[in-house]
XYZ file of C-alpha atoms in Angstrom:
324
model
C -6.111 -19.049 5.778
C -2.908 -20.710 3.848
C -0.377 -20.770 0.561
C 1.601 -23.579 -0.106
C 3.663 -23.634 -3.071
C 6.244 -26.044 -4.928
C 8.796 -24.662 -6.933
C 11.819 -25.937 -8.744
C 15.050 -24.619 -10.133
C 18.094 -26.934 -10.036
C 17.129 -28.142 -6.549
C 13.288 -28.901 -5.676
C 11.626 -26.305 -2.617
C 8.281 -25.993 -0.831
C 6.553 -24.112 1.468
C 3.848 -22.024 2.801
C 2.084 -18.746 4.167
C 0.141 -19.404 7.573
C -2.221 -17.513 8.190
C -4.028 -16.995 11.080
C -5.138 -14.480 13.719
C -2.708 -16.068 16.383
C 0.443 -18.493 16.922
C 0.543 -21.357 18.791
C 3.868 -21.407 19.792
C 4.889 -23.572 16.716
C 9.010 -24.752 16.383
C 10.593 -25.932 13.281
C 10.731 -29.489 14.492
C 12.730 -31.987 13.806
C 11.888 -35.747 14.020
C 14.393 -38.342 14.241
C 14.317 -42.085 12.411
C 14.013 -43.491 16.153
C 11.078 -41.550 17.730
C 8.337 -43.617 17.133
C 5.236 -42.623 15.886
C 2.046 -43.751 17.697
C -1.448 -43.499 15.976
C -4.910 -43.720 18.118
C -6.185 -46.892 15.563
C -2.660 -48.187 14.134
C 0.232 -50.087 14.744
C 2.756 -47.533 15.492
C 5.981 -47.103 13.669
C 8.539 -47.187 15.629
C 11.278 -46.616 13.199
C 10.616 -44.144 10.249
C 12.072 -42.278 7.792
C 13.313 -38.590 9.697
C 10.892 -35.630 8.975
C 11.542 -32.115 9.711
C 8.745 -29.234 9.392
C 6.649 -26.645 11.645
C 4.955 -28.660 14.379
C 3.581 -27.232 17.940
C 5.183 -30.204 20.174
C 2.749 -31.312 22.712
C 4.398 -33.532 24.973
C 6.883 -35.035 22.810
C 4.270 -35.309 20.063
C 4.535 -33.131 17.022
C 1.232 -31.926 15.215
C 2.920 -30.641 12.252
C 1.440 -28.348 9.997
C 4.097 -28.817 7.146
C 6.827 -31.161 7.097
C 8.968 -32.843 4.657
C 11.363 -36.631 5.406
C 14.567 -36.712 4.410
C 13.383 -38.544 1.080
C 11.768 -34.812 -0.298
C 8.541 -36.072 0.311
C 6.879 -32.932 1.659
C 3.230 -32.295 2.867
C 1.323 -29.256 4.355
C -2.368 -29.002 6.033
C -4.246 -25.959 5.113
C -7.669 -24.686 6.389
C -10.572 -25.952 4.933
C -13.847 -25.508 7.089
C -17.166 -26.189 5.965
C -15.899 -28.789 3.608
C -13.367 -31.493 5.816
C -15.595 -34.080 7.020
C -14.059 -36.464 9.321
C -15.421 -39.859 9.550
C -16.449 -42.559 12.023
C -13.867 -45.831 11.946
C -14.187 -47.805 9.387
C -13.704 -51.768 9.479
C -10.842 -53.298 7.218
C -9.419 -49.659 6.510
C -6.649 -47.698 7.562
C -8.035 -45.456 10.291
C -5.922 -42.587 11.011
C -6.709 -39.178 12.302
C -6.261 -35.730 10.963
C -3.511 -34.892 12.896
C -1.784 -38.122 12.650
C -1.769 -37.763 8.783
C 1.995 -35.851 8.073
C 3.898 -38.351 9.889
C 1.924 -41.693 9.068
C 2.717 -40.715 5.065
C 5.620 -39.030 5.416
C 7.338 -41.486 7.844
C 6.563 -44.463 5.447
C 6.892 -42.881 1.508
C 9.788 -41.557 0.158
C 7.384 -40.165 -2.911
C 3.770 -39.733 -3.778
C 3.651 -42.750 -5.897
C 4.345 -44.300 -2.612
C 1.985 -42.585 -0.857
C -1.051 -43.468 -3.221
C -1.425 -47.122 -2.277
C -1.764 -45.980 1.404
C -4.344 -43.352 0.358
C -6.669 -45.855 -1.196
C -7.055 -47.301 2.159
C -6.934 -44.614 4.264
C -10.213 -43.283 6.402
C -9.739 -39.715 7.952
C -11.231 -40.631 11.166
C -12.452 -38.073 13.821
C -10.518 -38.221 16.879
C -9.417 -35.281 18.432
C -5.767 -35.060 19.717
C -6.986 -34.000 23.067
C -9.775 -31.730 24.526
C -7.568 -28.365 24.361
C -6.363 -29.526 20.618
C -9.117 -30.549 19.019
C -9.808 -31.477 15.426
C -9.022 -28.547 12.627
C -10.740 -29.130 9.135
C -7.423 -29.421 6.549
C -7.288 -30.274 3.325
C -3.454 -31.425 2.383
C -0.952 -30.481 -0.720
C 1.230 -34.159 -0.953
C 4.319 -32.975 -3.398
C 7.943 -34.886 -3.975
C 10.416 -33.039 -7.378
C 7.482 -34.198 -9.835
C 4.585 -34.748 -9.071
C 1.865 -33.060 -6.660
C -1.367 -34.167 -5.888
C -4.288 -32.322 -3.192
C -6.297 -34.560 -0.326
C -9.533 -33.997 0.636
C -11.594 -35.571 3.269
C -14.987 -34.408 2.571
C -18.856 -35.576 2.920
C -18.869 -38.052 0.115
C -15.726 -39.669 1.167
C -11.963 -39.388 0.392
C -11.084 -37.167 -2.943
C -7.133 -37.487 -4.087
C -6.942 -34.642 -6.982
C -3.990 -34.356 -9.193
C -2.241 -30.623 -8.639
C -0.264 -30.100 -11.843
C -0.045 -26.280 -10.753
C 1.481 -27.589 -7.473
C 0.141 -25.065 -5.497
C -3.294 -25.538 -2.608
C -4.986 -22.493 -0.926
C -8.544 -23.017 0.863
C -11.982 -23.403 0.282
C -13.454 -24.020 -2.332
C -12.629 -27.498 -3.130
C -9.789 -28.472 -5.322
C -11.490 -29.268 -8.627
C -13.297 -25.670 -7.973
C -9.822 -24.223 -8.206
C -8.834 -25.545 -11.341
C -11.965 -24.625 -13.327
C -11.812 -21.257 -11.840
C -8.560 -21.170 -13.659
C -9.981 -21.142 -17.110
C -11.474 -17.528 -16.589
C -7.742 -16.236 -16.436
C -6.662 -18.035 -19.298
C -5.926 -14.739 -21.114
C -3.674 -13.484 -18.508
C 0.153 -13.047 -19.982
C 3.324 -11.712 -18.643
C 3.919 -10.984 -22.676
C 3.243 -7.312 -24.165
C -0.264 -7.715 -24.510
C -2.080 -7.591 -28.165
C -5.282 -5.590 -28.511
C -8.346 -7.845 -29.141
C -10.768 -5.015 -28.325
C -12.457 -4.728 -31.706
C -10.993 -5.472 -35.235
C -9.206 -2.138 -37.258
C -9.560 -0.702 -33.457
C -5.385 -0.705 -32.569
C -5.346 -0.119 -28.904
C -1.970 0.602 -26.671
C -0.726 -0.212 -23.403
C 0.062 2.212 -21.768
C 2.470 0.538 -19.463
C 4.342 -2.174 -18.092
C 2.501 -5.396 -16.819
C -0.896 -4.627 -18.534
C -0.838 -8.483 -19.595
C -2.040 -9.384 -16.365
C -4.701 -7.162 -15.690
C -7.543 -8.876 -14.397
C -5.206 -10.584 -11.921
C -6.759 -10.725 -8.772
C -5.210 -9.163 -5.842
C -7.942 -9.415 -3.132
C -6.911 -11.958 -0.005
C -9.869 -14.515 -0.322
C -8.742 -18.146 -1.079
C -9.746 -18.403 -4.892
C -8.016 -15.414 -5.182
C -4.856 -16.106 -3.648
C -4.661 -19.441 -5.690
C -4.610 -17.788 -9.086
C -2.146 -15.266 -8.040
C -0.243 -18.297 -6.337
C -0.113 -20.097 -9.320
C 0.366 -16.943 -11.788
C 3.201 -15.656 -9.970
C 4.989 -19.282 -9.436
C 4.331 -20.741 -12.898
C 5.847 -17.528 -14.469
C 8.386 -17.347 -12.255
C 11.978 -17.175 -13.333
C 15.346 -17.071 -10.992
C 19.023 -18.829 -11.232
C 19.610 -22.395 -10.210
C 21.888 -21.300 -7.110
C 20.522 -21.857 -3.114
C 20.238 -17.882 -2.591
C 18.496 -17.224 -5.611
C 16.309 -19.963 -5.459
C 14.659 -19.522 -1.913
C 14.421 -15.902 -2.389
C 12.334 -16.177 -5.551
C 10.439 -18.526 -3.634
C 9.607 -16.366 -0.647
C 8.583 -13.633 -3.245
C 6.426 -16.012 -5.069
C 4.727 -16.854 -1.184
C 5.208 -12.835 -0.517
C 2.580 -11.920 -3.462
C -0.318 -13.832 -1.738
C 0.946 -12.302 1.472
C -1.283 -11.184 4.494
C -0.675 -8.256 6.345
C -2.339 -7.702 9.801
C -4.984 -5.252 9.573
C -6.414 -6.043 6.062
C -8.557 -8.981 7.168
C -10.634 -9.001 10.295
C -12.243 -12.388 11.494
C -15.042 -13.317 13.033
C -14.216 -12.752 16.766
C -12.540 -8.775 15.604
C -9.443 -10.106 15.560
C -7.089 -9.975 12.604
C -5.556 -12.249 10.690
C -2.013 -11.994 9.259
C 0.592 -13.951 7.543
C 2.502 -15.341 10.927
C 4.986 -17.054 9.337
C 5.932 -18.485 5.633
C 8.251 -21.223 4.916
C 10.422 -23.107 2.252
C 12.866 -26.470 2.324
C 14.993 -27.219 0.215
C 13.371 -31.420 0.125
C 16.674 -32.544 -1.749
C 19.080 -30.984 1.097
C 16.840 -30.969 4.469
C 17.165 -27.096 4.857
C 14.031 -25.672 6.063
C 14.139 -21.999 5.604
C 11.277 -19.362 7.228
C 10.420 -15.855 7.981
C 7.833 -14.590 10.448
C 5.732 -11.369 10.188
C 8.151 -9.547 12.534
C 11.257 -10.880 11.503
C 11.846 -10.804 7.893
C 15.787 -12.083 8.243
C 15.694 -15.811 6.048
C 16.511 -18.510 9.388
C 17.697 -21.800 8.201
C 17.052 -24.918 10.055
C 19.398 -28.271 8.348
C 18.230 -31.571 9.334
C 21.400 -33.284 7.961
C 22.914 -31.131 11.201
C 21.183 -33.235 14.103
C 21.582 -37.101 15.099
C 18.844 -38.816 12.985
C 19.223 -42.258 14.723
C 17.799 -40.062 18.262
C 14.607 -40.924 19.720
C 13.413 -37.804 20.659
C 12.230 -34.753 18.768
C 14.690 -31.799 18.673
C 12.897 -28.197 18.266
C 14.312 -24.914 17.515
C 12.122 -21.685 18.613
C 11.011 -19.053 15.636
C 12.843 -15.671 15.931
C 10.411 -13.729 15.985
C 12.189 -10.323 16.915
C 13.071 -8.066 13.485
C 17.014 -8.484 13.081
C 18.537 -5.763 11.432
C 22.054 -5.622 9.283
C 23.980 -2.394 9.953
C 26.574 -1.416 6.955
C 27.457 1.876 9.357
């Protein structure tokens, strides 16, 4: 399953966990103004704003799962099965497929006010990419400085949720998320007051008892209120290295690690790799689950007039500093 998170200090970042129980070969990804984008039921565009994210890159194509232009519009896919329902075209809408989705918003809107005209005509349709890559069921987190909103294809048509907590897991839906929210609306990162019983004085009896009753389990619900615990009380200084590192913690408490979560066909699933950009500078940061060493990809760095995608492999190998 999946985290994404936004977060913002002086500069605005997001990013997110994968989870699965294997890679496939993904690349940070870079997408230049001049590589057109072609869509199975639209007119293509063949000049767009420049997008750079985690894609796998099948032939010259990129099927991101995250990516954000070089406005700071950013956008992520994350697991959703039993719920996504893709849908047959649609006459006199805009009829664009799953994996089409990133780059047909992203390569048009520089913001999510942009983005919502296009939305109210848009039909998730079912078309898969190809018969070895087809169709995953994604729900999407669509987030620019200020504003974040969730997208939901699902069996009674197109949902577009407001996210003020600016942070998307998996299943449930959305709106389940938010309610679920209310029964951890005690939870404080304060000293915590005893409400047990009245003339009954009770005492912690140590640090960080406000948030007991925090879940820690790895299912999606939980992960969402931890998510959104950890990155609405989060605090670090306005600087680049203090920023994304409080950001990979905040992604680092909803963490996977391989062993703790067996799927269906015995194998295991594991946090493979987790991600932030900077949207207001183009850096797109990540870690894998071997390699904990912060690599930073800058899409201000390549030609952005090209017409082909540039790709950078993920380290994967653990890189060690020596101080002797």
């Amino acid at each position: 399953m999946c985290t994404a998170v936004n977060y913002k200090t002086k500069d605005h970042y997001f990013g997110r966990n994968l989870d699965l129980e294997l890679s496939y070969g993904e690349t940070v990804t870079i997408t230049p103004r001049n590589c057109p984008f072609t869509f199975r039921r639209a007119a293509p565009l063949k000049t767009h704003y420049a997008l750079i994210g985690m894609a796998l890159l099948v032939e010259q194509y990129p099927l991101y799962f995250d990516a954000t232009n070089e406005k700071g519009l950013s956008m992520a896919g994350l697991n959703f099965p039993g719920n996504a329902d893709y849908k047959p075209e649609a006459p006199g809408r805009d009829n664009i497929t799953p994996f089409e989705f990133i780059p047909w918003i992203l390569g048009q809107c520089a913001s999510v006010a942009e983005a919502r005209p296009l939305l109210d005509r848009l039909n998730l349709v079912k078309i898969d990419f190809s018969q070895q890559y087809p169709l995953s069921p994604l729900h999407w987190i669509l987030s620019d400085r200020d504003t974040s909103i969730t997208v939901e294809s699902v069996a009674e048509g197109l949902k577009v949720y407001d996210n003020p907590v600016g942070v998307l897991t998996n299943n449930p839906t959305f709106d389940y998320h938010m309610t679920n929210l209310s029964n951890y609306m005690n939870l404080t990162r304060e000293y915590p007051q005893s409400r047990f019983a009245p003339g009954f004085p009770l005492k912690p009896y140590s640090r960080g008892m406000g948030g007991m009753g925090l879940p820690g389990d790895l299912s999606s619900a939980s992960r969402f209120v931890k998510a959104a615990f950890t990155k609405l009380n989060s605090l670090s200084g306005d600087s680049e290295s203090e920023s994304v590192s409080q950001f990979f913690h905040i992604l680092g408490s909803v963490a996977q690690q391989r062993g703790c979560v067996v799927v269906e066909n015995g194998e295991y699933e594991y946090t493979i790799y987790s991600s932030c950009v900077n949207t207001d500078r183009g850096v797109y940061y990540y870690k894998t689950y071997e390699n904990s060493q912060i690599t930073a990809v800058d899409l201000h760095r390549e030609n952005l007039e090209g017409k082909v995608p540039v790709s950078y492999p993920l380290f994967h190998e653990q890189r060690f500093y020596r101080q002797n």
